[in-house]
Coordinates of C-alpha atoms (C1' of nucleotides) in Angstrom, one line a residue:
Chain A
M89 CA 251.4 310.6 338.5
S90 CA 251.0 314.3 339.4
Q91 CA 248.2 316.4 337.9
N92 CA 250.8 318.6 336.2
T93 CA 252.4 315.6 334.5
Q94 CA 249.0 314.3 333.3
N95 CA 248.3 317.7 332.0
I96 CA 251.6 318.0 330.2
Q97 CA 251.2 314.6 328.5
H98 CA 247.7 315.4 327.4
S99 CA 248.4 318.9 326.1
L100 CA 251.6 317.8 324.3
L101 CA 250.2 314.7 322.7
S102 CA 247.0 316.5 321.5
W103 CA 249.2 319.3 320.0
Y104 CA 251.4 316.7 318.4
D105 CA 248.5 314.7 316.9
Q106 CA 247.3 317.9 315.3
H107 CA 250.5 319.6 314.3
K108 CA 253.1 317.0 313.6
R109 CA 255.1 317.5 310.4
D110 CA 254.7 314.9 307.7
L111 CA 258.2 313.5 307.6
P112 CA 259.3 310.5 305.4
W113 CA 260.3 308.4 308.4
R114 CA 257.0 309.0 310.1
R115 CA 255.2 307.1 307.4
T116 CA 256.8 303.8 308.5
K117 CA 257.3 301.5 311.5
D118 CA 260.2 299.8 309.8
P119 CA 262.9 299.8 312.5
Y120 CA 265.7 300.0 309.9
A121 CA 264.1 303.1 308.3
I122 CA 263.8 304.7 311.7
W123 CA 267.3 303.8 312.5
V124 CA 268.5 305.4 309.3
S125 CA 266.7 308.6 310.2
E126 CA 268.0 308.7 313.7
I127 CA 271.6 308.4 312.7
M128 CA 271.2 311.1 310.0
L129 CA 269.4 313.4 312.4
Q130 CA 272.3 313.3 314.9
Q131 CA 273.4 317.0 315.2
T132 CA 271.7 317.6 311.8
Q133 CA 268.5 319.5 311.1
V134 CA 265.4 317.8 309.6
Q135 CA 265.4 319.8 306.4
T136 CA 269.0 318.9 305.7
V137 CA 268.3 315.2 306.3
I138 CA 265.3 314.6 304.1
P139 CA 267.0 314.4 300.7
Y140 CA 269.8 312.3 302.1
Y141 CA 267.3 310.0 303.7
E142 CA 265.3 309.5 300.5
R143 CA 268.4 308.7 298.5
W144 CA 269.8 306.3 301.1
M145 CA 266.6 304.4 301.5
K146 CA 266.3 304.0 297.7
R147 CA 269.9 302.7 297.5
F148 CA 270.0 300.7 300.8
P149 CA 266.4 299.7 301.5
S150 CA 267.2 297.1 304.1
I151 CA 269.7 296.2 306.7
Q152 CA 270.9 293.3 304.4
K153 CA 271.5 295.7 301.5
L154 CA 273.5 298.0 303.7
A155 CA 275.5 295.1 305.2
Q156 CA 276.4 293.9 301.7
A157 CA 277.7 297.3 300.6
T158 CA 281.3 298.5 301.0
V159 CA 282.4 301.7 302.8
D160 CA 283.2 303.2 299.3
D161 CA 279.6 302.3 298.3
I162 CA 278.0 304.2 301.1
L163 CA 280.2 307.3 301.4
P164 CA 278.9 309.0 298.3
F165 CA 275.4 308.9 299.9
W166 CA 276.8 310.7 302.9
E167 CA 278.8 313.3 301.0
G168 CA 278.1 316.7 302.4
L169 CA 276.2 315.5 305.4
G170 CA 279.1 315.7 307.8
Y171 CA 280.2 313.6 310.7
Y172 CA 281.3 310.8 308.4
A173 CA 282.0 308.4 311.2
R174 CA 278.2 308.0 311.5
A175 CA 278.1 306.3 308.1
R176 CA 281.0 304.0 309.0
N177 CA 279.6 303.1 312.4
F178 CA 276.2 302.5 311.0
H179 CA 277.6 300.3 308.3
K180 CA 279.6 298.3 310.8
A181 CA 276.5 297.9 313.0
A182 CA 274.5 296.6 310.0
Q183 CA 277.1 293.9 309.4
E184 CA 277.0 293.0 313.1
I185 CA 273.2 292.6 312.8
V186 CA 273.5 290.2 309.9
Q187 CA 276.3 288.2 311.4
K188 CA 275.4 288.1 315.1
Y189 CA 271.7 288.8 315.2
Q190 CA 270.5 286.8 312.3
G191 CA 269.5 290.0 310.5
K192 CA 267.0 290.9 313.2
I193 CA 267.3 294.3 314.8
P194 CA 267.2 294.1 318.6
T195 CA 264.0 295.6 320.1
S196 CA 265.2 297.0 323.4
A197 CA 267.3 300.1 324.1
Q198 CA 269.5 298.0 326.3
E199 CA 270.5 295.8 323.4
L200 CA 270.5 298.6 320.7
I201 CA 273.1 300.6 322.7
Q202 CA 275.6 297.9 322.2
L203 CA 275.7 298.5 318.5
S204 CA 278.3 300.8 317.1
G205 CA 277.1 304.3 316.4
I206 CA 274.1 303.9 318.8
G207 CA 274.3 305.9 322.0
P208 CA 271.8 306.6 324.8
Y209 CA 269.7 308.9 322.6
T210 CA 269.5 306.8 319.5
A211 CA 268.9 303.5 321.5
S212 CA 265.9 305.1 323.2
A213 CA 264.7 306.7 320.1
I214 CA 264.6 303.5 318.0
A215 CA 263.2 301.4 320.9
S216 CA 260.4 303.9 321.6
I217 CA 259.5 304.8 318.1
A218 CA 259.9 301.5 316.3
F219 CA 259.1 299.1 319.2
D220 CA 257.0 301.1 321.6
E221 CA 259.3 300.7 324.6
D222 CA 258.6 303.1 327.4
T223 CA 261.9 304.8 327.4
P224 CA 262.5 308.6 327.2
V225 CA 264.9 310.3 324.9
V226 CA 267.1 313.2 325.8
D227 CA 268.4 315.3 323.0
G228 CA 269.1 319.0 322.5
N229 CA 265.4 319.8 322.1
V230 CA 264.3 317.8 325.1
R231 CA 267.0 319.2 327.3
R232 CA 265.9 322.7 326.4
V233 CA 262.1 322.0 326.9
I234 CA 262.6 320.3 330.2
S235 CA 265.1 323.0 331.3
R236 CA 262.4 325.7 330.7
L237 CA 259.4 323.7 331.9
F238 CA 260.9 322.9 335.4
L239 CA 263.8 325.4 335.6
T240 CA 266.0 322.4 335.8
P241 CA 269.7 323.0 336.1
D242 CA 271.6 321.9 333.0
D243 CA 272.7 318.6 334.7
K244 CA 272.6 315.4 332.7
D245 CA 271.2 313.3 335.5
K246 CA 268.5 315.9 336.6
I247 CA 267.3 316.2 333.0
Q248 CA 267.1 312.5 332.5
E249 CA 265.2 312.1 335.8
Q250 CA 262.6 314.7 334.7
A251 CA 262.3 313.1 331.3
E252 CA 261.5 309.7 332.9
K253 CA 259.0 311.4 335.2
I254 CA 256.9 313.0 332.5
L255 CA 257.1 310.2 329.8
A256 CA 253.7 309.1 328.6
H257 CA 253.8 305.3 329.0
G258 CA 252.0 303.5 326.2
R259 CA 252.8 306.3 323.8
A260 CA 256.5 306.8 324.4
G261 CA 257.4 307.0 320.7
D262 CA 254.8 309.8 320.1
F263 CA 255.7 311.5 323.3
N264 CA 259.4 311.6 322.6
Q265 CA 258.8 312.9 319.1
A266 CA 256.4 315.5 320.4
M267 CA 259.0 316.8 322.9
M268 CA 261.5 317.1 320.1
E269 CA 259.0 318.6 317.7
L270 CA 258.1 321.2 320.3
G271 CA 261.7 322.1 320.8
A272 CA 262.3 322.3 317.1
T273 CA 259.3 324.4 316.2
I274 CA 257.9 326.2 319.3
C275 CA 260.4 326.1 322.2
T276 CA 263.3 327.2 320.0
P277 CA 266.6 328.4 321.4
Q278 CA 266.0 332.0 320.4
N279 CA 262.6 333.7 320.4
P280 CA 260.5 330.8 321.6
Q281 CA 256.8 331.0 320.5
C282 CA 255.5 330.9 324.0
L283 CA 252.2 332.5 323.0
I284 CA 251.1 329.5 321.0
C285 CA 252.9 326.9 323.1
P286 CA 250.7 324.0 324.3
L287 CA 252.7 323.8 327.5
Q288 CA 252.6 327.5 328.3
K289 CA 250.5 326.9 331.4
N290 CA 252.9 324.3 332.7
C291 CA 256.1 326.2 332.0
Q292 CA 257.9 327.7 335.0
A293 CA 260.3 329.7 332.8
F294 CA 257.3 331.4 331.0
A295 CA 255.7 332.1 334.4
K296 CA 258.8 334.0 335.5
G297 CA 259.7 335.4 332.1
L298 CA 263.0 333.5 332.1
Q299 CA 262.7 331.7 328.8
A300 CA 265.8 333.5 327.5
D301 CA 267.9 332.3 330.5
Y302 CA 267.2 328.6 330.1
P303 CA 269.1 326.5 329.4
P304 CA 272.2 328.4 330.3
L305 CA 274.5 329.2 327.4
M306 CA 277.4 326.8 326.8
K307 CA 280.9 328.2 326.6
R308 CA 281.9 328.3 323.1
V309 CA 285.3 327.4 321.7
V310 CA 287.3 329.7 319.5
Q311 CA 288.0 328.4 316.1
K312 CA 291.6 327.9 315.2
A313 CA 292.8 329.2 311.8
I314 CA 295.0 327.0 309.7
K315 CA 296.6 327.4 306.3
T316 CA 297.0 324.7 303.7
V317 CA 298.5 324.6 300.2
G318 CA 297.2 322.2 297.6
G319 CA 297.5 321.4 293.9
I320 CA 295.6 320.4 290.9
I321 CA 298.4 318.2 289.6
W322 CA 298.0 317.1 286.0
K323 CA 299.6 314.1 284.4
E324 CA 298.6 314.2 280.7
D325 CA 294.8 314.4 280.9
K326 CA 294.5 313.1 284.5
I327 CA 294.4 314.8 287.9
L328 CA 295.8 313.5 291.1
I329 CA 293.4 312.9 294.0
H330 CA 293.9 311.5 297.5
Q331 CA 291.7 309.6 299.8
R332 CA 291.9 310.6 303.5
P333 CA 292.5 308.0 306.1
L334 CA 289.3 306.3 307.3
K335 CA 289.6 307.5 310.8
G336 CA 289.9 311.2 311.7
L337 CA 288.6 314.3 310.1
L338 CA 286.6 313.7 306.9
G339 CA 287.6 310.1 307.0
G340 CA 287.4 308.2 303.7
L341 CA 286.6 311.3 301.6
W342 CA 288.7 312.3 298.6
E343 CA 290.5 315.6 298.0
F344 CA 293.1 317.3 295.9
P345 CA 296.5 316.7 297.6
N346 CA 297.0 319.4 300.1
F347 CA 299.3 320.1 303.1
R348 CA 299.2 322.0 306.3
V349 CA 301.7 324.8 306.2
S350 CA 303.0 327.2 308.8
E351 CA 305.8 328.9 307.0
K352 CA 305.3 332.0 305.0
K353 CA 307.2 330.8 302.0
E354 CA 306.0 330.9 298.5
G355 CA 303.1 328.4 298.2
S356 CA 304.1 326.8 294.9
K357 CA 307.5 325.8 296.4
L358 CA 305.9 324.3 299.4
L359 CA 303.6 322.3 297.2
Q360 CA 306.6 320.9 295.4
K361 CA 308.4 320.2 298.6
Y362 CA 305.5 318.3 300.2
S363 CA 304.6 316.5 297.0
H364 CA 308.1 315.1 297.1
Q365 CA 308.1 314.3 300.9
E366 CA 304.6 313.0 301.3
I367 CA 303.7 311.5 297.9
G368 CA 307.1 310.8 296.5
I369 CA 306.6 312.5 293.2
L370 CA 308.4 315.4 291.5
I371 CA 306.2 318.1 290.2
S372 CA 306.4 321.6 288.6
A373 CA 304.1 324.1 290.3
G374 CA 302.6 327.0 288.5
E375 CA 300.3 329.8 289.3
K376 CA 297.9 330.0 292.2
I377 CA 294.4 329.2 290.9
R378 CA 292.6 330.6 293.9
Q379 CA 292.2 330.6 297.6
V380 CA 289.3 328.8 299.2
K381 CA 288.0 329.2 302.8
H382 CA 286.1 326.6 304.7
V383 CA 284.6 326.8 308.2
Y384 CA 284.5 323.8 310.5
T385 CA 283.2 323.7 314.0
H386 CA 286.6 324.0 315.6
L387 CA 288.6 325.1 312.6
I388 CA 288.8 327.7 309.8
E389 CA 290.8 326.5 306.9
S390 CA 292.3 328.7 304.2
L391 CA 293.5 326.6 301.2
D392 CA 295.7 328.0 298.4
I393 CA 295.4 325.9 295.3
Y394 CA 298.1 325.9 292.7
L395 CA 298.3 324.4 289.2
G396 CA 300.8 321.6 289.1
R397 CA 302.3 319.2 286.6
W398 CA 303.7 315.8 287.3
V399 CA 307.3 315.4 286.2
K400 CA 308.4 312.0 287.5
G401 CA 307.8 309.5 290.2
K402 CA 305.3 306.8 291.1
I403 CA 302.4 307.6 293.5
P404 CA 301.5 305.3 296.4
S405 CA 299.0 302.8 295.0
K406 CA 296.9 302.8 298.1
N407 CA 295.4 306.3 298.8
Y408 CA 296.3 308.2 295.6
K409 CA 294.8 308.0 292.2
W410 CA 295.1 309.6 288.7
V411 CA 291.6 310.3 287.3
K412 CA 290.2 312.1 284.4
S413 CA 288.5 315.4 285.2
I414 CA 285.1 314.1 284.2
E415 CA 285.5 311.2 286.6
L416 CA 286.0 313.5 289.6
S417 CA 282.3 313.6 290.4
Q418 CA 282.3 309.9 291.0
Y419 CA 284.3 310.3 294.2
P420 CA 282.9 311.6 297.5
F421 CA 284.8 314.9 298.0
T422 CA 285.5 317.0 301.1
G423 CA 283.5 320.2 301.2
I424 CA 286.4 322.5 300.6
C425 CA 287.7 320.5 297.6
S426 CA 284.3 320.0 296.1
K427 CA 284.2 323.8 295.8
I428 CA 287.3 323.6 293.6
R429 CA 286.1 320.5 291.8
T430 CA 283.0 322.4 290.7
R431 CA 285.2 325.1 289.2
I432 CA 287.3 322.6 287.3
L433 CA 284.3 320.9 285.9
N434 CA 282.7 324.3 284.9
G435 CA 285.9 325.7 283.6
T436 CA 285.2 328.9 285.6
P437 CA 288.1 329.6 287.8
N438 CA 286.5 332.5 289.4
V439 CA 282.8 332.7 290.3
S440 CA 280.8 334.5 292.9
S441 CA 279.8 332.7 296.0
S442 CA 276.2 332.5 295.0
E443 CA 277.1 330.9 291.7
E444 CA 279.4 328.6 293.5
K445 CA 276.5 327.3 295.6
K446 CA 274.3 326.7 292.6
S447 CA 277.0 324.8 290.7
H448 CA 277.8 322.8 293.7
K449 CA 274.2 321.6 293.9
A450 CA 274.1 321.0 290.2
L451 CA 277.1 318.8 290.5
K452 CA 275.4 316.7 293.1
K453 CA 272.6 316.1 290.8
K454 CA 275.2 314.6 288.4
E455 CA 274.5 317.1 285.7
S456 CA 277.1 316.8 282.9
P457 CA 279.8 319.4 282.9
E458 CA 279.9 321.9 280.0
K459 CA 283.5 322.6 279.8
V460 CA 286.7 321.1 281.1
L461 CA 289.7 323.1 282.2
I462 CA 292.5 322.4 279.8
P463 CA 295.9 321.8 281.5
T464 CA 298.5 324.3 280.6
Chain B
dA117 C1' 285.4 315.2 331.9
dA118 C1' 287.2 317.2 327.5
dT119 C1' 287.9 316.9 322.9
dC120 C1' 287.0 315.5 318.3
dC121 C1' 284.0 315.2 314.5
dG122 C1' 280.7 318.8 309.5
dG123 C1' 277.9 321.4 307.4
dG124 C1' 274.1 324.3 307.2
dG125 C1' 269.8 326.9 308.9
dA126 C1' 268.2 330.9 311.1
dA127 C1' 268.3 335.4 313.1
Chain C
dT20 C1' 278.4 337.3 313.0
dT21 C1' 276.6 333.7 316.5
dC22 C1' 274.1 329.8 318.1
dC23 C1' 273.1 325.1 317.7
dC24 C1' 271.1 321.2 315.5
dA25 C1' 266.5 314.2 316.9
dG26 C1' 274.9 312.8 319.6
dG27 C1' 278.7 309.2 319.8
dA28 C1' 283.4 307.8 320.1
dT29 C1' 287.8 308.6 321.8
dT30 C1' 291.2 309.9 325.1

DNA sequence: AATCCGGGGAA
DNA sequence: TTCCCAGGATT
């Protein structure tokens, strides 16, 4: 091992021992708990994950409890976290563990990666953190730190090679977390805090003043704008909701019926047309309640919501349901439709965006609605 | 090798 | 606004 590597390991681990954040999943060695955290942390920041992690662990405290649950049981605990396939894959893996592994979580990265939802990163993370296997992780943080430390080109194999070279054997779990912690708190994408960085003396980018140039920027994709029309469709005191197909965008989440449109016709007519074509019901469509925008990674959706009333026809029993407005909060909703749901429950069709955010959070805490919008 | 898959924090 | 986050599955 080179002098430089020894120095990096020592400086990084000393810094980590002294400065590591007190995170819920760092208070345990339970491999299941660490697994939960690693799945939630995929492409998701620590501060976002913490409340979800706490709620999840309370409701599904073990791999057995998770395996016993249904997909509909688990989705509400993932609502708003995004990348819903993570929840489904994790659930599937839990059932595999119970059925094929006698309920025992495998201890090696090589075995873990076989499970659904576990890729190279997560396999190494669980193996090193929960089982002390000497295997390095490479995530967005590690990629950036290594890229700057060694001016490594942004090549998957080169980064992996470097990560293996500097891994502190015997303390792989701490070392891996330290690399990620450094990337998250000091060696940040913009304005890295090089002056207080424990690896400043080892950093080739800092020596040349090239921190801002590493890693090279990725080309970004332009978001596509799409337009949809949807309806709050009443039948007596009930509203029609739809569960999205399990696979694909927002899989398994519920929403108010809405349809992709390209034509520039009148929205209420389109809602009638698609309600007939896609759902098989006849409705009368009234005024536009409001327009809601929602930004996805590759998509910007603009949804026009109309008030509707059922006239005749039977809904497909599978993915459609009539529910009372006060029951809406029992279903995990898509982000864009939860904005509208909030307004129905509050009886405030038009609120400012700041108020919208508050009421959205209030809903999640299951606070009782004050008023209910009366159908016209 | 590309593309899909969310929602939010931070500057 | 823009970047990107303790990535994995699908095609």
